[in-house]
Amino acid sequence: MSAFLQSIRKGGSATGLRIVLAAQEKMGKSTLCSGAPDVLLVPLEVGFAGVRCAVAPMIQTFEDFQSLVNEVTTLTQRREFPFRTIAFDSATALERLIHDYVLRIDPAKSKVNTMESAHGGYGKAYSLATSIFDGVLKQLDMLAVYAGINIIFTCHVFSSKVSDPTAGEYDSWDLLLHSPKNSKTYGKREYITQWADVVGFLYEPVFLITGDKGSMTRATSQNKGRMLALSRTPAYTAGNRFGMMGEVAVPPPPANGWNTFADALYKSTGNTIDLFTR
């Protein structure tokens, strides 16, 4: 048998998973990913108070982020990295650090130095930032593929207008990352969506109540608690490579909500991918 055929594996993947957990502010993204197995939380912004897991010093520049990833890579090569999962909080904050870095390295920077004007304008600064962001994802791929480390990004969201040729225009929650205004090139939003094995949208379902004679409309909780959506609807960005559909209920702390996601993943993969925290 050839070396190529001998190298073929059957069954579940041995690589780490790449996961994006998106939600509005104060919905519990950091708390949810802090329940992942043997997790190291890497904060890139303030907002991680109260999480119960190992926490790295807060990253404040892109150079610090690069140094941390390089150090983790070295440790994994030596088999000295003690964690199974790294959670970066958040992708939106990482984008800000990259934009700041791109502005600082502009050789012709002036007093008015913006992403629109830097590096000669015409979107060149955004293109450079997107290339750097793509390079980060590829480096993290190496940790997932060769070291089996799960990579999690939390991400903020915003209400976006979607123009669907088959359905018209509607509002949807989307990842708060830069995307070009034309549909011919990719931005960071498109790169991380395609990169991830799972994009989950964490939210609390509400329904609208309209007062007498249509005087006032207000949102009221459906009392279902938080839900983690794992497949896309017109209302939000979500999806996965494992056939998981619909939503799973996420219990509030002190229960470990992560294991409800791990259970859905385990069942959808025929009991082959185990991300439970025990």
CSV table of C-alpha atoms in Angstrom, one decimal:
chain,number,residue,atom,x,y,z
A,1,MET,CA,0.0,0.0,0.0
A,2,SER,CA,1.3,3.5,-0.9
A,3,ALA,CA,2.3,6.0,1.8
A,4,PHE,CA,-0.6,8.2,0.7
A,5,LEU,CA,-3.2,5.4,1.3
A,6,GLN,CA,-1.6,4.5,4.6
A,7,SER,CA,-2.0,8.1,5.8
A,8,ILE,CA,-5.8,8.2,5.2
A,9,ARG,CA,-7.8,8.3,8.4
A,10,LYS,CA,-11.4,7.1,9.0
A,11,GLY,CA,-13.8,8.3,11.5
A,12,GLY,CA,-13.9,11.6,13.4
A,13,SER,CA,-11.3,14.4,13.0
A,14,ALA,CA,-8.4,14.5,15.4
A,15,THR,CA,-7.9,18.3,14.9
A,16,GLY,CA,-9.1,21.0,17.2
A,17,LEU,CA,-12.4,22.8,16.3
A,18,ARG,CA,-12.6,26.5,15.2
A,19,ILE,CA,-15.6,28.1,16.8
A,20,VAL,CA,-17.2,31.6,16.7
A,21,LEU,CA,-19.6,32.6,19.5
A,22,ALA,CA,-21.5,35.8,18.4
A,23,ALA,CA,-24.0,37.8,20.5
A,24,GLN,CA,-25.0,41.3,21.6
A,25,GLU,CA,-23.3,42.8,24.6
A,26,LYS,CA,-23.9,41.4,28.0
A,27,MET,CA,-25.3,38.2,26.7
A,28,GLY,CA,-22.7,35.9,28.3
A,29,LYS,CA,-20.3,35.1,25.4
A,30,SER,CA,-17.2,35.1,27.6
A,31,THR,CA,-18.9,33.1,30.3
A,32,LEU,CA,-20.1,30.5,27.9
A,33,CYS,CA,-16.7,29.9,26.3
A,34,SER,CA,-15.0,29.9,29.7
A,35,GLY,CA,-16.8,26.6,30.2
A,36,ALA,CA,-14.9,24.9,27.3
A,37,PRO,CA,-12.5,22.0,28.2
A,38,ASP,CA,-9.2,23.1,29.6
A,39,VAL,CA,-9.6,26.6,28.3
A,40,LEU,CA,-7.3,29.6,28.4
A,41,LEU,CA,-9.2,32.9,28.0
A,42,VAL,CA,-7.2,35.6,26.1
A,43,PRO,CA,-9.0,39.0,26.7
A,44,LEU,CA,-8.5,41.6,24.0
A,45,GLU,CA,-10.9,44.0,25.6
A,46,VAL,CA,-12.4,44.7,29.1
A,47,GLY,CA,-15.5,42.6,29.9
A,48,PHE,CA,-14.2,39.3,31.3
A,49,ALA,CA,-14.8,39.9,35.0
A,50,GLY,CA,-16.2,37.0,36.9
A,51,VAL,CA,-15.2,34.2,34.4
A,52,ARG,CA,-14.0,31.1,36.1
A,53,CYS,CA,-11.1,29.8,34.0
A,54,ALA,CA,-7.4,30.5,33.4
A,55,VAL,CA,-7.1,34.1,32.0
A,56,ALA,CA,-4.1,35.5,30.2
A,57,PRO,CA,-3.0,39.2,30.6
A,58,MET,CA,-5.2,41.5,28.5
A,59,ILE,CA,-3.8,42.0,25.0
A,60,GLN,CA,-3.5,45.7,24.1
A,61,THR,CA,-1.6,45.8,20.8
A,62,PHE,CA,-1.4,43.6,17.8
A,63,GLU,CA,2.3,43.1,18.5
A,64,ASP,CA,1.3,41.6,21.9
A,65,PHE,CA,-1.2,39.3,20.2
A,66,GLN,CA,1.4,38.1,17.7
A,67,SER,CA,3.9,37.5,20.5
A,68,LEU,CA,1.4,35.4,22.4
A,69,VAL,CA,0.4,33.3,19.4
A,70,ASN,CA,4.1,32.7,18.6
A,71,GLU,CA,4.8,31.7,22.2
A,72,VAL,CA,1.9,29.3,22.2
A,73,THR,CA,3.1,27.8,18.9
A,74,THR,CA,6.5,27.2,20.4
A,75,LEU,CA,5.1,25.6,23.5
A,76,THR,CA,2.9,23.3,21.5
A,77,GLN,CA,5.9,22.2,19.4
A,78,ARG,CA,7.6,21.3,22.7
A,79,ARG,CA,4.4,19.6,24.0
A,80,GLU,CA,4.5,22.0,26.9
A,81,PHE,CA,1.3,23.9,26.4
A,82,PRO,CA,-1.1,22.9,29.2
A,83,PHE,CA,-4.4,23.9,27.7
A,84,ARG,CA,-6.7,22.2,25.2
A,85,THR,CA,-8.7,25.3,24.2
A,86,ILE,CA,-7.9,29.0,23.6
A,87,ALA,CA,-10.7,31.5,23.6
A,88,PHE,CA,-10.0,34.9,22.2
A,89,ASP,CA,-12.4,37.6,23.5
A,90,SER,CA,-13.1,39.1,20.9
A,91,ALA,CA,-12.7,39.0,17.1
A,92,THR,CA,-14.2,42.5,17.0
A,93,ALA,CA,-11.5,43.8,19.4
A,94,LEU,CA,-8.8,42.0,17.4
A,95,GLU,CA,-9.9,43.9,14.3
A,96,ARG,CA,-9.5,47.2,16.2
A,97,LEU,CA,-6.0,46.2,17.2
A,98,ILE,CA,-5.1,45.3,13.6
A,99,HIS,CA,-6.5,48.6,12.3
A,100,ASP,CA,-4.5,50.5,14.9
A,101,TYR,CA,-1.4,48.6,13.8
A,102,VAL,CA,-2.0,49.3,10.1
A,103,LEU,CA,-2.3,53.0,10.9
A,104,ARG,CA,0.9,53.0,12.9
A,105,ILE,CA,3.0,51.4,10.1
A,106,ASP,CA,1.7,53.8,7.4
A,107,PRO,CA,5.0,55.3,6.2
A,108,ALA,CA,3.2,58.5,5.0
A,109,LYS,CA,0.9,59.0,8.0
A,110,SER,CA,-0.3,62.5,8.6
A,111,LYS,CA,-2.2,64.3,11.3
A,112,VAL,CA,-5.5,62.9,9.8
A,113,ASN,CA,-4.7,59.2,9.5
A,114,THR,CA,-7.8,57.0,9.0
A,115,MET,CA,-8.4,53.6,7.5
A,116,GLU,CA,-9.9,55.4,4.5
A,117,SER,CA,-6.9,57.6,3.9
A,118,ALA,CA,-4.0,55.5,5.1
A,119,HIS,CA,-1.5,53.7,2.8
A,120,GLY,CA,-2.6,55.9,-0.2
A,121,GLY,CA,-6.3,55.5,0.3
A,122,TYR,CA,-8.7,53.6,-2.1
A,123,GLY,CA,-9.2,50.9,0.5
A,124,LYS,CA,-5.6,49.8,0.7
A,125,ALA,CA,-5.5,50.0,4.5
A,126,TYR,CA,-8.5,47.8,4.7
A,127,SER,CA,-7.0,45.3,2.3
A,128,LEU,CA,-3.8,45.2,4.3
A,129,ALA,CA,-5.8,44.7,7.5
A,130,THR,CA,-7.8,41.9,6.0
A,131,SER,CA,-4.6,40.2,4.8
A,132,ILE,CA,-3.2,40.4,8.3
A,133,PHE,CA,-6.4,39.0,9.8
A,134,ASP,CA,-6.4,36.1,7.3
A,135,GLY,CA,-2.7,35.4,8.3
A,136,VAL,CA,-3.8,35.2,11.9
A,137,LEU,CA,-6.5,32.6,11.1
A,138,LYS,CA,-4.0,30.5,9.1
A,139,GLN,CA,-1.6,30.6,12.0
A,140,LEU,CA,-4.3,29.5,14.4
A,141,ASP,CA,-5.2,26.7,11.9
A,142,MET,CA,-1.7,25.3,12.6
A,143,LEU,CA,-2.5,25.1,16.3
A,144,ALA,CA,-5.8,23.4,15.5
A,145,VAL,CA,-4.5,20.9,12.9
A,146,TYR,CA,-1.1,20.0,14.3
A,147,ALA,CA,-1.6,20.5,18.1
A,148,GLY,CA,-5.3,19.6,18.3
A,149,ILE,CA,-6.2,22.8,20.1
A,150,ASN,CA,-9.7,24.2,19.9
A,151,ILE,CA,-9.8,27.8,18.9
A,152,ILE,CA,-12.8,30.0,20.0
A,153,PHE,CA,-13.5,33.6,19.0
A,154,THR,CA,-16.2,35.6,20.6
A,155,CYS,CA,-17.6,38.3,18.4
A,156,HIS,CA,-20.0,41.3,18.8
A,157,VAL,CA,-22.9,41.7,16.3
A,158,PHE,CA,-24.8,44.5,14.7
A,159,SER,CA,-28.1,44.9,12.9
A,160,SER,CA,-27.3,44.7,9.2
A,161,LYS,CA,-29.3,45.2,6.0
A,162,VAL,CA,-29.2,42.1,3.8
A,163,SER,CA,-30.0,42.3,0.2
A,164,ASP,CA,-31.1,38.8,-1.0
A,165,PRO,CA,-31.8,38.5,-4.7
A,166,THR,CA,-34.4,35.8,-4.0
A,167,ALA,CA,-36.2,37.4,-1.1
A,168,GLY,CA,-35.5,41.2,-1.2
A,169,GLU,CA,-34.1,43.3,1.6
A,170,TYR,CA,-34.3,42.5,5.4
A,171,ASP,CA,-32.6,43.1,8.7
A,172,SER,CA,-30.3,40.5,10.2
A,173,TRP,CA,-27.8,40.2,13.1
A,174,ASP,CA,-24.3,39.9,11.6
A,175,LEU,CA,-20.7,39.7,12.9
A,176,LEU,CA,-19.3,43.1,13.8
A,177,LEU,CA,-16.3,43.0,11.5
A,178,HIS,CA,-15.4,45.0,8.4
A,179,SER,CA,-16.8,43.8,5.1
A,180,PRO,CA,-16.3,45.6,1.7
A,181,LYS,CA,-19.3,47.4,0.3
A,182,ASN,CA,-19.1,45.5,-2.9
A,183,SER,CA,-19.7,41.7,-3.2
A,184,LYS,CA,-16.6,41.0,-5.3
A,185,THR,CA,-14.0,41.0,-2.5
A,186,TYR,CA,-13.8,39.5,1.0
A,187,GLY,CA,-13.5,41.3,4.3
A,188,LYS,CA,-12.8,40.0,7.8
A,189,ARG,CA,-16.4,39.1,8.3
A,190,GLU,CA,-16.4,36.7,5.3
A,191,TYR,CA,-13.0,35.2,6.2
A,192,ILE,CA,-13.9,34.3,9.7
A,193,THR,CA,-17.3,32.9,8.7
A,194,GLN,CA,-15.8,30.6,6.2
A,195,TRP,CA,-12.9,29.7,8.5
A,196,ALA,CA,-15.1,28.6,11.4
A,197,ASP,CA,-16.3,25.0,11.8
A,198,VAL,CA,-19.2,26.4,14.0
A,199,VAL,CA,-20.7,29.9,14.2
A,200,GLY,CA,-23.1,30.1,17.1
A,201,PHE,CA,-25.5,33.0,17.8
A,202,LEU,CA,-26.3,33.4,21.5
A,203,TYR,CA,-29.5,35.3,22.3
A,204,GLU,CA,-32.6,35.5,24.4
A,205,PRO,CA,-35.9,35.1,22.4
A,206,VAL,CA,-38.4,37.9,22.8
A,207,PHE,CA,-41.8,38.8,21.4
A,208,LEU,CA,-43.3,42.2,20.6
A,209,ILE,CA,-46.3,43.6,22.4
A,210,THR,CA,-48.3,46.4,20.8
A,211,GLY,CA,-50.4,48.7,23.0
A,212,ASP,CA,-54.0,49.8,22.4
A,213,LYS,CA,-54.5,51.4,19.0
A,214,GLY,CA,-50.9,50.7,18.1
A,215,SER,CA,-49.6,53.3,20.5
A,216,MET,CA,-46.4,51.6,21.7
A,217,THR,CA,-44.5,48.4,20.8
A,218,ARG,CA,-42.2,46.8,23.4
A,219,ALA,CA,-40.1,43.7,23.5
A,220,THR,CA,-40.8,41.1,26.2
A,221,SER,CA,-38.9,38.0,27.1
A,222,GLN,CA,-40.4,34.7,26.1
A,223,ASN,CA,-38.9,33.3,29.3
A,224,LYS,CA,-37.0,30.6,27.5
A,225,GLY,CA,-33.6,31.8,28.8
A,226,ARG,CA,-30.6,32.0,26.5
A,227,MET,CA,-30.5,30.0,23.3
A,228,LEU,CA,-27.5,29.1,21.2
A,229,ALA,CA,-28.6,29.0,17.5
A,230,LEU,CA,-26.5,26.7,15.4
A,231,SER,CA,-28.1,27.0,12.0
A,232,ARG,CA,-28.7,30.1,10.0
A,233,THR,CA,-32.0,31.9,9.7
A,234,PRO,CA,-32.8,35.3,8.1
A,235,ALA,CA,-32.6,36.8,11.6
A,236,TYR,CA,-28.9,36.0,12.4
A,237,THR,CA,-25.7,34.5,11.1
A,238,ALA,CA,-25.0,31.0,12.4
A,239,GLY,CA,-24.1,27.6,10.9
A,240,ASN,CA,-21.8,24.6,11.2
A,241,ARG,CA,-20.2,21.7,9.3
A,242,PHE,CA,-21.7,18.9,11.3
A,243,GLY,CA,-25.4,19.0,10.5
A,244,MET,CA,-26.5,20.6,13.8
A,245,MET,CA,-29.9,22.3,13.3
A,246,GLY,CA,-32.0,24.7,15.3
A,247,GLU,CA,-31.1,25.9,18.8
A,248,VAL,CA,-30.0,24.5,22.1
A,249,ALA,CA,-31.0,26.0,25.5
A,250,VAL,CA,-28.0,27.4,27.5
A,251,PRO,CA,-28.6,27.2,31.3
A,252,PRO,CA,-27.5,30.2,33.4
A,253,PRO,CA,-24.4,30.0,35.7
A,254,PRO,CA,-23.4,28.2,37.8
A,255,ALA,CA,-24.4,25.4,35.4
A,256,ASN,CA,-21.9,24.8,32.6
A,257,GLY,CA,-23.8,26.0,29.5
A,258,TRP,CA,-20.9,24.8,27.3
A,259,ASN,CA,-21.9,21.2,27.8
A,260,THR,CA,-25.3,21.7,26.2
A,261,PHE,CA,-23.4,22.7,23.0
A,262,ALA,CA,-21.0,19.8,23.4
A,263,ASP,CA,-23.9,17.4,23.7
A,264,ALA,CA,-25.5,18.6,20.5
A,265,LEU,CA,-22.1,18.3,18.7
A,266,TYR,CA,-21.5,14.9,20.1
A,267,LYS,CA,-24.8,13.5,18.9
A,268,SER,CA,-24.6,15.2,15.5
A,269,THR,CA,-21.2,13.6,14.8
A,270,GLY,CA,-22.3,10.1,15.8
A,271,ASN,CA,-20.5,10.3,19.2
A,272,THR,CA,-17.1,11.0,17.6
A,273,ILE,CA,-16.3,14.6,18.6
A,274,ASP,CA,-16.2,15.0,22.3
A,275,LEU,CA,-15.9,18.6,23.6
A,276,PHE,CA,-17.4,17.9,27.0
A,277,THR,CA,-16.0,19.5,30.2
A,278,ARG,CA,-15.8,16.9,32.9
